[in-house]
């Protein structure tokens, strides 16, 4: 690992100093932690995070970072970005599919604003760079029968993953440093947080429709042969983008099936 770009410590004031004015308007609190089990759990179960506005948490390290499909998210200290954003929504859970895709577009916009070129999105929530996984997004909600729903959006982005920690990741991965990108973690946190806050507000106004076109421009799977694996087994088909709600359109033997995200894994075949 090169020390030309030493990791900077996360600092609330440095994050806040470059957050966009429009985003800071809705931001009620930002908590910077040295170590936490999971920044998402911290916000989901924490006291004092009310239903109005947005609350954010960034951590230097997570001891029990949560990934999709019950996996652990490898979260060594001082190396990457672990960011969670809490906001309440008066929408029903079906909207979460589209919301999580909208967050992917927001992360891509943040990366573009930092001059990181070549970001793509792999349905439902992987952030890719150079064909490998740079980061991931996981939405979690507090269990309630009625709205408003407290939704925590968790975002992990590999900035400079130490080799020993990276050895524990069971899929092709990359980090920003490997692509010559050194935005600084405070600036990265600030840009991602700004774009996520703005995207969530835009989603409340216009739903996933406001992001559909941008998402499809970033779609890494478009027209690729994929293998989809869920509780009922494996299926093969051709990915044909997403529908107006964010469900994957999978063409199987000439017919398009809607696939909603859940306990699903997806692998590119060709
Ligand atoms: C995935 O599996 O692709 C989603 C990974 C999400 C990881 C982030 S890191 C910040 C937040 N806290 C967690 O425990 N998980 C999310």
PDB file of C-alpha atoms and ligand atoms in Angstrom:
ATOM      1  CA  UNK A   1       0.000   0.000   0.000  1.00  0.00           C
ATOM      2  CA  UNK A   2       1.442   3.399  -0.937  1.00  0.00           C
ATOM      3  CA  UNK A   3       1.636   6.093   1.730  1.00  0.00           C
ATOM      4  CA  UNK A   4       1.618   8.938  -0.817  1.00  0.00           C
ATOM      5  CA  UNK A   5      -1.997   9.546   0.169  1.00  0.00           C
ATOM      6  CA  UNK A   6      -2.233   8.878   3.902  1.00  0.00           C
ATOM      7  CA  UNK A   7      -5.760   8.280   5.146  1.00  0.00           C
ATOM      8  CA  UNK A   8      -7.246  11.395   6.733  1.00  0.00           C
ATOM      9  CA  UNK A   9      -9.314  11.039   9.884  1.00  0.00           C
ATOM     10  CA  UNK A  10     -13.051  11.616   9.558  1.00  0.00           C
ATOM     11  CA  UNK A  11     -14.073  14.966  11.043  1.00  0.00           C
ATOM     12  CA  UNK A  12     -17.567  16.361  11.383  1.00  0.00           C
ATOM     13  CA  UNK A  13     -16.519  19.938  10.613  1.00  0.00           C
ATOM     14  CA  UNK A  14     -14.641  18.962   7.467  1.00  0.00           C
ATOM     15  CA  UNK A  15     -17.618  16.953   6.233  1.00  0.00           C
ATOM     16  CA  UNK A  16     -20.037  19.783   6.983  1.00  0.00           C
ATOM     17  CA  UNK A  17     -17.811  22.457   5.454  1.00  0.00           C
ATOM     18  CA  UNK A  18     -18.225  21.063   1.939  1.00  0.00           C
ATOM     19  CA  UNK A  19     -21.770  19.763   2.065  1.00  0.00           C
ATOM     20  CA  UNK A  20     -24.078  21.401  -0.477  1.00  0.00           C
ATOM     21  CA  UNK A  21     -26.294  24.188   0.872  1.00  0.00           C
ATOM     22  CA  UNK A  22     -29.444  22.473  -0.394  1.00  0.00           C
ATOM     23  CA  UNK A  23     -28.539  19.227   1.382  1.00  0.00           C
ATOM     24  CA  UNK A  24     -27.427  20.834   4.643  1.00  0.00           C
ATOM     25  CA  UNK A  25     -30.889  22.417   4.933  1.00  0.00           C
ATOM     26  CA  UNK A  26     -32.441  19.006   5.620  1.00  0.00           C
ATOM     27  CA  UNK A  27     -29.584  17.567   7.699  1.00  0.00           C
ATOM     28  CA  UNK A  28     -30.389  17.522  11.425  1.00  0.00           C
ATOM     29  CA  UNK A  29     -27.360  15.668  12.781  1.00  0.00           C
ATOM     30  CA  UNK A  30     -24.185  13.929  11.753  1.00  0.00           C
ATOM     31  CA  UNK A  31     -22.434  11.549  14.143  1.00  0.00           C
ATOM     32  CA  UNK A  32     -18.805  10.614  13.519  1.00  0.00           C
ATOM     33  CA  UNK A  33     -17.758   7.460  15.356  1.00  0.00           C
ATOM     34  CA  UNK A  34     -14.365   5.835  15.826  1.00  0.00           C
ATOM     35  CA  UNK A  35     -15.806   2.336  15.944  1.00  0.00           C
ATOM     36  CA  UNK A  36     -19.333   0.962  15.921  1.00  0.00           C
ATOM     37  CA  UNK A  37     -20.844  -2.436  15.234  1.00  0.00           C
ATOM     38  CA  UNK A  38     -22.840  -1.013  12.326  1.00  0.00           C
ATOM     39  CA  UNK A  39     -23.556   2.630  11.465  1.00  0.00           C
ATOM     40  CA  UNK A  40     -26.966   1.493  10.188  1.00  0.00           C
ATOM     41  CA  UNK A  41     -27.871  -0.255  13.435  1.00  0.00           C
ATOM     42  CA  UNK A  42     -26.667   2.833  15.324  1.00  0.00           C
ATOM     43  CA  UNK A  43     -29.251   5.014  13.551  1.00  0.00           C
ATOM     44  CA  UNK A  44     -32.014   2.417  13.366  1.00  0.00           C
ATOM     45  CA  UNK A  45     -31.984   1.637  17.065  1.00  0.00           C
ATOM     46  CA  UNK A  46     -30.524   4.851  18.452  1.00  0.00           C
ATOM     47  CA  UNK A  47     -32.440   7.270  20.643  1.00  0.00           C
ATOM     48  CA  UNK A  48     -33.016  10.888  19.700  1.00  0.00           C
ATOM     49  CA  UNK A  49     -33.230  10.556  15.949  1.00  0.00           C
ATOM     50  CA  UNK A  50     -36.648  12.052  15.328  1.00  0.00           C
ATOM     51  CA  UNK A  51     -38.909  11.627  12.325  1.00  0.00           C
ATOM     52  CA  UNK A  52     -38.214  15.093  10.900  1.00  0.00           C
ATOM     53  CA  UNK A  53     -35.178  15.701   8.737  1.00  0.00           C
ATOM     54  CA  UNK A  54     -32.147  13.584   8.029  1.00  0.00           C
ATOM     55  CA  UNK A  55     -29.636  12.064  10.458  1.00  0.00           C
ATOM     56  CA  UNK A  56     -26.298  10.704   9.278  1.00  0.00           C
ATOM     57  CA  UNK A  57     -23.603   8.548  10.825  1.00  0.00           C
ATOM     58  CA  UNK A  58     -20.092   7.820   9.541  1.00  0.00           C
ATOM     59  CA  UNK A  59     -17.688   5.464  11.232  1.00  0.00           C
ATOM     60  CA  UNK A  60     -13.964   4.856  10.960  1.00  0.00           C
ATOM     61  CA  UNK A  61     -14.518   1.124  11.527  1.00  0.00           C
ATOM     62  CA  UNK A  62     -17.422  -1.303  11.865  1.00  0.00           C
ATOM     63  CA  UNK A  63     -17.083  -4.494  13.862  1.00  0.00           C
ATOM     64  CA  UNK A  64     -20.295  -6.038  12.478  1.00  0.00           C
ATOM     65  CA  UNK A  65     -20.907  -4.219   9.192  1.00  0.00           C
ATOM     66  CA  UNK A  66     -24.004  -5.552   7.454  1.00  0.00           C
ATOM     67  CA  UNK A  67     -24.141  -6.447   3.782  1.00  0.00           C
ATOM     68  CA  UNK A  68     -26.898  -7.796   1.550  1.00  0.00           C
ATOM     69  CA  UNK A  69     -28.214 -11.314   1.966  1.00  0.00           C
ATOM     70  CA  UNK A  70     -27.042 -11.522   5.566  1.00  0.00           C
ATOM     71  CA  UNK A  71     -23.394 -11.175   4.634  1.00  0.00           C
ATOM     72  CA  UNK A  72     -20.855  -9.247   6.665  1.00  0.00           C
ATOM     73  CA  UNK A  73     -19.491  -6.023   5.165  1.00  0.00           C
ATOM     74  CA  UNK A  74     -15.729  -5.964   5.563  1.00  0.00           C
ATOM     75  CA  UNK A  75     -15.088  -2.684   7.438  1.00  0.00           C
ATOM     76  CA  UNK A  76     -11.485  -2.201   8.591  1.00  0.00           C
ATOM     77  CA  UNK A  77     -10.548   1.026  10.360  1.00  0.00           C
ATOM     78  CA  UNK A  78      -9.462   4.256   8.665  1.00  0.00           C
ATOM     79  CA  UNK A  79      -9.610   2.739   5.200  1.00  0.00           C
ATOM     80  CA  UNK A  80     -13.015   3.144   3.564  1.00  0.00           C
ATOM     81  CA  UNK A  81     -16.346   4.951   3.783  1.00  0.00           C
ATOM     82  CA  UNK A  82     -19.107   3.557   5.993  1.00  0.00           C
ATOM     83  CA  UNK A  83     -22.041   5.953   5.866  1.00  0.00           C
ATOM     84  CA  UNK A  84     -25.651   5.583   6.992  1.00  0.00           C
ATOM     85  CA  UNK A  85     -28.465   8.062   6.442  1.00  0.00           C
ATOM     86  CA  UNK A  86     -31.771   7.979   8.338  1.00  0.00           C
ATOM     87  CA  UNK A  87     -34.889   9.563   6.908  1.00  0.00           C
ATOM     88  CA  UNK A  88     -38.580   8.883   7.425  1.00  0.00           C
ATOM     89  CA  UNK A  89     -40.843   8.274   4.442  1.00  0.00           C
ATOM     90  CA  UNK A  90     -44.617   8.266   4.294  1.00  0.00           C
ATOM     91  CA  UNK A  91     -44.529   5.653   1.542  1.00  0.00           C
ATOM     92  CA  UNK A  92     -45.305   1.974   1.568  1.00  0.00           C
ATOM     93  CA  UNK A  93     -42.473  -0.584   1.567  1.00  0.00           C
ATOM     94  CA  UNK A  94     -42.876  -1.432  -2.141  1.00  0.00           C
ATOM     95  CA  UNK A  95     -41.320   1.934  -2.891  1.00  0.00           C
ATOM     96  CA  UNK A  96     -38.086   0.871  -1.229  1.00  0.00           C
ATOM     97  CA  UNK A  97     -37.009  -1.011  -4.340  1.00  0.00           C
ATOM     98  CA  UNK A  98     -37.059   2.177  -6.410  1.00  0.00           C
ATOM     99  CA  UNK A  99     -35.598   4.227  -3.575  1.00  0.00           C
ATOM    100  CA  UNK A 100     -32.577   1.970  -3.261  1.00  0.00           C
ATOM    101  CA  UNK A 101     -31.919   2.254  -7.008  1.00  0.00           C
ATOM    102  CA  UNK A 102     -32.274   6.041  -6.774  1.00  0.00           C
ATOM    103  CA  UNK A 103     -29.575   6.017  -4.084  1.00  0.00           C
ATOM    104  CA  UNK A 104     -27.314   4.156  -6.530  1.00  0.00           C
ATOM    105  CA  UNK A 105     -27.766   6.995  -9.016  1.00  0.00           C
ATOM    106  CA  UNK A 106     -26.963   9.479  -6.221  1.00  0.00           C
ATOM    107  CA  UNK A 107     -23.714   7.673  -5.387  1.00  0.00           C
ATOM    108  CA  UNK A 108     -22.751   7.628  -9.082  1.00  0.00           C
ATOM    109  CA  UNK A 109     -23.442  11.378  -9.290  1.00  0.00           C
ATOM    110  CA  UNK A 110     -21.236  11.964  -6.245  1.00  0.00           C
ATOM    111  CA  UNK A 111     -18.429   9.948  -7.847  1.00  0.00           C
ATOM    112  CA  UNK A 112     -18.731  11.873 -11.104  1.00  0.00           C
ATOM    113  CA  UNK A 113     -18.500  15.153  -9.154  1.00  0.00           C
ATOM    114  CA  UNK A 114     -15.216  13.846  -7.701  1.00  0.00           C
ATOM    115  CA  UNK A 115     -13.920  13.031 -11.200  1.00  0.00           C
ATOM    116  CA  UNK A 116     -14.181   9.283 -10.708  1.00  0.00           C
ATOM    117  CA  UNK A 117     -15.071   8.096 -14.194  1.00  0.00           C
ATOM    118  CA  UNK A 118     -16.565   4.758 -15.181  1.00  0.00           C
ATOM    119  CA  UNK A 119     -18.948   4.020 -12.309  1.00  0.00           C
ATOM    120  CA  UNK A 120     -21.675   1.493 -13.207  1.00  0.00           C
ATOM    121  CA  UNK A 121     -24.542  -0.031 -11.225  1.00  0.00           C
ATOM    122  CA  UNK A 122     -25.306  -3.732 -11.010  1.00  0.00           C
ATOM    123  CA  UNK A 123     -28.916  -4.392 -10.086  1.00  0.00           C
ATOM    124  CA  UNK A 124     -30.014  -4.113  -7.423  1.00  0.00           C
ATOM    125  CA  UNK A 125     -27.406  -2.278  -5.405  1.00  0.00           C
ATOM    126  CA  UNK A 126     -23.800  -2.890  -6.349  1.00  0.00           C
ATOM    127  CA  UNK A 127     -21.560   0.022  -7.264  1.00  0.00           C
ATOM    128  CA  UNK A 128     -18.980  -1.125  -9.825  1.00  0.00           C
ATOM    129  CA  UNK A 129     -15.736   0.369 -11.080  1.00  0.00           C
ATOM    130  CA  UNK A 130     -13.754  -1.371 -13.789  1.00  0.00           C
ATOM    131  CA  UNK A 131     -16.189  -4.293 -13.578  1.00  0.00           C
ATOM    132  CA  UNK A 132     -15.439  -5.044  -9.902  1.00  0.00           C
ATOM    133  CA  UNK A 133     -17.387  -4.143  -6.788  1.00  0.00           C
ATOM    134  CA  UNK A 134     -16.406  -0.752  -5.395  1.00  0.00           C
ATOM    135  CA  UNK A 135     -19.268  -0.465  -2.951  1.00  0.00           C
ATOM    136  CA  UNK A 136     -22.758  -1.440  -1.966  1.00  0.00           C
ATOM    137  CA  UNK A 137     -26.016  -0.007  -0.704  1.00  0.00           C
ATOM    138  CA  UNK A 138     -28.379  -1.597   1.793  1.00  0.00           C
ATOM    139  CA  UNK A 139     -31.684  -0.107   2.921  1.00  0.00           C
ATOM    140  CA  UNK A 140     -33.112  -1.195   6.247  1.00  0.00           C
ATOM    141  CA  UNK A 141     -36.366  -0.135   7.905  1.00  0.00           C
ATOM    142  CA  UNK A 142     -37.702  -0.295  11.398  1.00  0.00           C
ATOM    143  CA  UNK A 143     -40.499  -2.864  11.578  1.00  0.00           C
ATOM    144  CA  UNK A 144     -43.783  -0.983  11.809  1.00  0.00           C
ATOM    145  CA  UNK A 145     -47.247  -1.748  10.537  1.00  0.00           C
ATOM    146  CA  UNK A 146     -48.014   1.863   9.661  1.00  0.00           C
ATOM    147  CA  UNK A 147     -45.980   4.701   8.212  1.00  0.00           C
ATOM    148  CA  UNK A 148     -44.077   6.876   8.431  1.00  0.00           C
ATOM    149  CA  UNK A 149     -41.258   4.421   7.858  1.00  0.00           C
ATOM    150  CA  UNK A 150     -37.834   5.104   9.294  1.00  0.00           C
ATOM    151  CA  UNK A 151     -35.503   4.071   6.505  1.00  0.00           C
ATOM    152  CA  UNK A 152     -31.750   3.829   7.000  1.00  0.00           C
ATOM    153  CA  UNK A 153     -29.707   3.869   3.819  1.00  0.00           C
ATOM    154  CA  UNK A 154     -26.310   2.245   4.404  1.00  0.00           C
ATOM    155  CA  UNK A 155     -23.520   2.900   1.923  1.00  0.00           C
ATOM    156  CA  UNK A 156     -20.107   1.278   1.937  1.00  0.00           C
ATOM    157  CA  UNK A 157     -17.405   2.419  -0.503  1.00  0.00           C
ATOM    158  CA  UNK A 158     -13.938   0.915  -0.679  1.00  0.00           C
ATOM    159  CA  UNK A 159     -11.429   3.749  -0.595  1.00  0.00           C
ATOM    160  CA  UNK A 160      -8.159   1.990   0.155  1.00  0.00           C
ATOM    161  CA  UNK A 161      -8.846  -1.514   1.377  1.00  0.00           C
ATOM    162  CA  UNK A 162      -5.894  -3.086   3.220  1.00  0.00           C
ATOM    163  CA  UNK A 163      -4.837  -6.284   1.456  1.00  0.00           C
ATOM    164  CA  UNK A 164      -5.346  -8.480   4.530  1.00  0.00           C
ATOM    165  CA  UNK A 165      -8.922  -7.274   5.002  1.00  0.00           C
ATOM    166  CA  UNK A 166      -9.615  -7.508   1.261  1.00  0.00           C
ATOM    167  CA  UNK A 167      -8.506 -11.129   1.264  1.00  0.00           C
ATOM    168  CA  UNK A 168     -11.682 -11.928   3.194  1.00  0.00           C
ATOM    169  CA  UNK A 169     -14.038 -10.632   0.484  1.00  0.00           C
ATOM    170  CA  UNK A 170     -15.611 -13.445  -1.514  1.00  0.00           C
ATOM    171  CA  UNK A 171     -16.255 -11.615  -4.791  1.00  0.00           C
ATOM    172  CA  UNK A 172     -14.206  -9.494  -7.215  1.00  0.00           C
ATOM    173  CA  UNK A 173     -13.712  -6.107  -5.557  1.00  0.00           C
ATOM    174  CA  UNK A 174     -11.819  -2.915  -6.097  1.00  0.00           C
ATOM    175  CA  UNK A 175     -11.131   0.355  -4.320  1.00  0.00           C
ATOM    176  CA  UNK A 176     -10.714   3.989  -5.373  1.00  0.00           C
ATOM    177  CA  UNK A 177      -6.963   3.946  -4.784  1.00  0.00           C
ATOM    178  CA  UNK A 178      -6.528   1.168  -7.349  1.00  0.00           C
ATOM    179  CA  UNK A 179      -7.999   3.564  -9.928  1.00  0.00           C
ATOM    180  CA  UNK A 180      -5.778   6.478  -8.934  1.00  0.00           C
ATOM    181  CA  UNK A 181      -8.644   8.266  -7.171  1.00  0.00           C
ATOM    182  CA  UNK A 182      -7.837   9.910  -3.822  1.00  0.00           C
ATOM    183  CA  UNK A 183     -10.757  12.216  -3.034  1.00  0.00           C
ATOM    184  CA  UNK A 184     -10.186  12.220   0.742  1.00  0.00           C
ATOM    185  CA  UNK A 185     -12.720  10.483   2.945  1.00  0.00           C
ATOM    186  CA  UNK A 186     -14.240  13.682   4.364  1.00  0.00           C
ATOM    187  CA  UNK A 187     -14.869  15.085   0.893  1.00  0.00           C
ATOM    188  CA  UNK A 188     -16.170  11.721  -0.284  1.00  0.00           C
ATOM    189  CA  UNK A 189     -18.528  11.471   2.706  1.00  0.00           C
ATOM    190  CA  UNK A 190     -19.718  14.998   2.098  1.00  0.00           C
ATOM    191  CA  UNK A 191     -20.390  14.526  -1.625  1.00  0.00           C
ATOM    192  CA  UNK A 192     -22.159  11.187  -1.171  1.00  0.00           C
ATOM    193  CA  UNK A 193     -24.253  12.524   1.704  1.00  0.00           C
ATOM    194  CA  UNK A 194     -25.210  15.645  -0.269  1.00  0.00           C
ATOM    195  CA  UNK A 195     -26.307  13.641  -3.305  1.00  0.00           C
ATOM    196  CA  UNK A 196     -28.203  11.069  -1.222  1.00  0.00           C
ATOM    197  CA  UNK A 197     -30.145  13.758   0.653  1.00  0.00           C
ATOM    198  CA  UNK A 198     -31.047  15.497  -2.608  1.00  0.00           C
ATOM    199  CA  UNK A 199     -31.976  12.229  -4.318  1.00  0.00           C
ATOM    200  CA  UNK A 200     -34.243  11.191  -1.455  1.00  0.00           C
ATOM    201  CA  UNK A 201     -36.059  14.525  -1.640  1.00  0.00           C
ATOM    202  CA  UNK A 202     -36.364  14.143  -5.427  1.00  0.00           C
ATOM    203  CA  UNK A 203     -37.684  10.599  -4.928  1.00  0.00           C
ATOM    204  CA  UNK A 204     -40.414  11.858  -2.586  1.00  0.00           C
ATOM    205  CA  UNK A 205     -41.522  14.302  -5.308  1.00  0.00           C
ATOM    206  CA  UNK A 206     -41.199  12.162  -8.419  1.00  0.00           C
ATOM    207  CA  UNK A 207     -40.638   8.545  -7.352  1.00  0.00           C
ATOM    208  CA  UNK A 208     -38.231   6.296  -9.267  1.00  0.00           C
ATOM    209  CA  UNK A 209     -39.432   7.822 -12.556  1.00  0.00           C
ATOM    210  CA  UNK A 210     -37.154  10.796 -11.895  1.00  0.00           C
ATOM    211  CA  UNK A 211     -34.143   8.421 -11.885  1.00  0.00           C
ATOM    212  CA  UNK A 212     -35.153   5.740 -14.392  1.00  0.00           C
ATOM    213  CA  UNK A 213     -33.254   7.134 -17.359  1.00  0.00           C
ATOM    214  CA  UNK A 214     -30.096   7.918 -15.376  1.00  0.00           C
ATOM    215  CA  UNK A 215     -30.170   4.455 -13.807  1.00  0.00           C
ATOM    216  CA  UNK A 216     -30.408   2.782 -17.205  1.00  0.00           C
ATOM    217  CA  UNK A 217     -27.435   4.815 -18.461  1.00  0.00           C
ATOM    218  CA  UNK A 218     -25.399   3.340 -15.578  1.00  0.00           C
ATOM    219  CA  UNK A 219     -26.768  -0.210 -15.950  1.00  0.00           C
ATOM    220  CA  UNK A 220     -23.854  -2.686 -16.000  1.00  0.00           C
ATOM    221  CA  UNK A 221     -26.089  -5.654 -16.868  1.00  0.00           C
ATOM    222  CA  UNK A 222     -27.992  -4.271 -19.851  1.00  0.00           C
ATOM    223  CA  UNK A 223     -28.371  -6.990 -22.500  1.00  0.00           C
ATOM    224  CA  UNK A 224     -26.014  -9.314 -20.623  1.00  0.00           C
ATOM    225  CA  UNK A 225     -26.765 -12.986 -19.998  1.00  0.00           C
ATOM    226  CA  UNK A 226     -27.239 -13.448 -16.265  1.00  0.00           C
ATOM    227  CA  UNK A 227     -27.841 -16.265 -13.854  1.00  0.00           C
ATOM    228  CA  UNK A 228     -30.242 -15.438 -11.078  1.00  0.00           C
ATOM    229  CA  UNK A 229     -30.292 -17.450  -7.924  1.00  0.00           C
ATOM    230  CA  UNK A 230     -33.010 -17.318  -5.276  1.00  0.00           C
ATOM    231  CA  UNK A 231     -34.759 -19.599  -2.807  1.00  0.00           C
ATOM    232  CA  UNK A 232     -36.535 -21.436  -5.633  1.00  0.00           C
ATOM    233  CA  UNK A 233     -33.318 -22.198  -7.538  1.00  0.00           C
ATOM    234  CA  UNK A 234     -31.478 -20.800 -10.562  1.00  0.00           C
ATOM    235  CA  UNK A 235     -32.771 -19.098 -13.694  1.00  0.00           C
ATOM    236  CA  UNK A 236     -30.928 -17.795 -16.721  1.00  0.00           C
ATOM    237  CA  UNK A 237     -31.976 -14.901 -18.914  1.00  0.00           C
ATOM    238  CA  UNK A 238     -31.023 -11.640 -20.553  1.00  0.00           C
ATOM    239  CA  UNK A 239     -31.133  -8.478 -18.446  1.00  0.00           C
ATOM    240  CA  UNK A 240     -33.302  -5.839 -20.153  1.00  0.00           C
ATOM    241  CA  UNK A 241     -33.088  -2.909 -17.768  1.00  0.00           C
ATOM    242  CA  UNK A 242     -35.582  -2.083 -15.029  1.00  0.00           C
ATOM    243  CA  UNK A 243     -39.275  -1.149 -14.979  1.00  0.00           C
ATOM    244  CA  UNK A 244     -40.857   2.031 -13.628  1.00  0.00           C
ATOM    245  CA  UNK A 245     -40.700   0.674 -10.064  1.00  0.00           C
ATOM    246  CA  UNK A 246     -37.072  -0.487 -10.221  1.00  0.00           C
ATOM    247  CA  UNK A 247     -37.755  -4.214 -10.718  1.00  0.00           C
ATOM    248  CA  UNK A 248     -35.269  -6.008 -12.987  1.00  0.00           C
ATOM    249  CA  UNK A 249     -36.641  -7.056 -16.381  1.00  0.00           C
ATOM    250  CA  UNK A 250     -35.333 -10.499 -17.242  1.00  0.00           C
ATOM    251  CA  UNK A 251     -36.019 -11.931 -20.677  1.00  0.00           C
ATOM    252  CA  UNK A 252     -36.435 -15.681 -20.477  1.00  0.00           C
ATOM    253  CA  UNK A 253     -37.286 -17.579 -23.687  1.00  0.00           C
ATOM    254  CA  UNK A 254     -38.682 -14.454 -25.325  1.00  0.00           C
ATOM    255  CA  UNK A 255     -40.822 -13.384 -22.369  1.00  0.00           C
ATOM    256  CA  UNK A 256     -39.990 -10.589 -19.942  1.00  0.00           C
ATOM    257  CA  UNK A 257     -40.258 -11.400 -16.241  1.00  0.00           C
ATOM    258  CA  UNK A 258     -40.177  -8.845 -13.441  1.00  0.00           C
ATOM    259  CA  UNK A 259     -37.703  -9.662 -10.702  1.00  0.00           C
ATOM    260  CA  UNK A 260     -37.965  -7.836  -7.411  1.00  0.00           C
ATOM    261  CA  UNK A 261     -34.978  -7.682  -5.160  1.00  0.00           C
ATOM    262  CA  UNK A 262     -34.970  -9.824  -2.101  1.00  0.00           C
ATOM    263  CA  UNK A 263     -32.799 -12.722  -1.258  1.00  0.00           C
ATOM    264  CA  UNK A 264     -31.421 -12.879  -4.772  1.00  0.00           C
ATOM    265  CA  UNK A 265     -27.940 -13.136  -6.169  1.00  0.00           C
ATOM    266  CA  UNK A 266     -27.091 -12.355  -9.721  1.00  0.00           C
ATOM    267  CA  UNK A 267     -24.081 -13.427 -11.761  1.00  0.00           C
ATOM    268  CA  UNK A 268     -23.093 -12.315 -15.237  1.00  0.00           C
ATOM    269  CA  UNK A 269     -22.737 -15.364 -17.471  1.00  0.00           C
ATOM    270  CA  UNK A 270     -21.467 -13.690 -20.655  1.00  0.00           C
TER     271      UNK A 270
HETATM  272  C1  LIG B   1     -23.892  -4.816   0.068  1.00  0.00           C
HETATM  273  O1  LIG B   1     -23.844  -5.955   0.566  1.00  0.00           O
HETATM  274  O2  LIG B   1     -23.556  -4.626  -1.099  1.00  0.00           O
HETATM  275  C2  LIG B   1     -24.364  -3.645   0.906  1.00  0.00           C
HETATM  276  C3  LIG B   1     -23.288  -3.167   1.834  1.00  0.00           C
HETATM  277  C4  LIG B   1     -23.677  -2.000   2.712  1.00  0.00           C
HETATM  278  C5  LIG B   1     -22.576  -1.656   3.698  1.00  0.00           C
HETATM  279  C6  LIG B   1     -22.859  -0.386   4.453  1.00  0.00           C
HETATM  280  S1  LIG B   1     -21.422   0.230   5.285  1.00  0.00           S
HETATM  281  C7  LIG B   1     -22.402   1.408   6.111  1.00  0.00           C
HETATM  282  C8  LIG B   1     -23.676   0.704   6.511  1.00  0.00           C
HETATM  283  N1  LIG B   1     -23.519   0.007   7.759  1.00  0.00           N
HETATM  284  C9  LIG B   1     -23.658  -1.307   7.630  1.00  0.00           C
HETATM  285  O3  LIG B   1     -23.593  -2.124   8.569  1.00  0.00           O
HETATM  286  N2  LIG B   1     -23.878  -1.628   6.350  1.00  0.00           N
HETATM  287  C10 LIG B   1     -23.940  -0.445   5.512  1.00  0.00           C
END
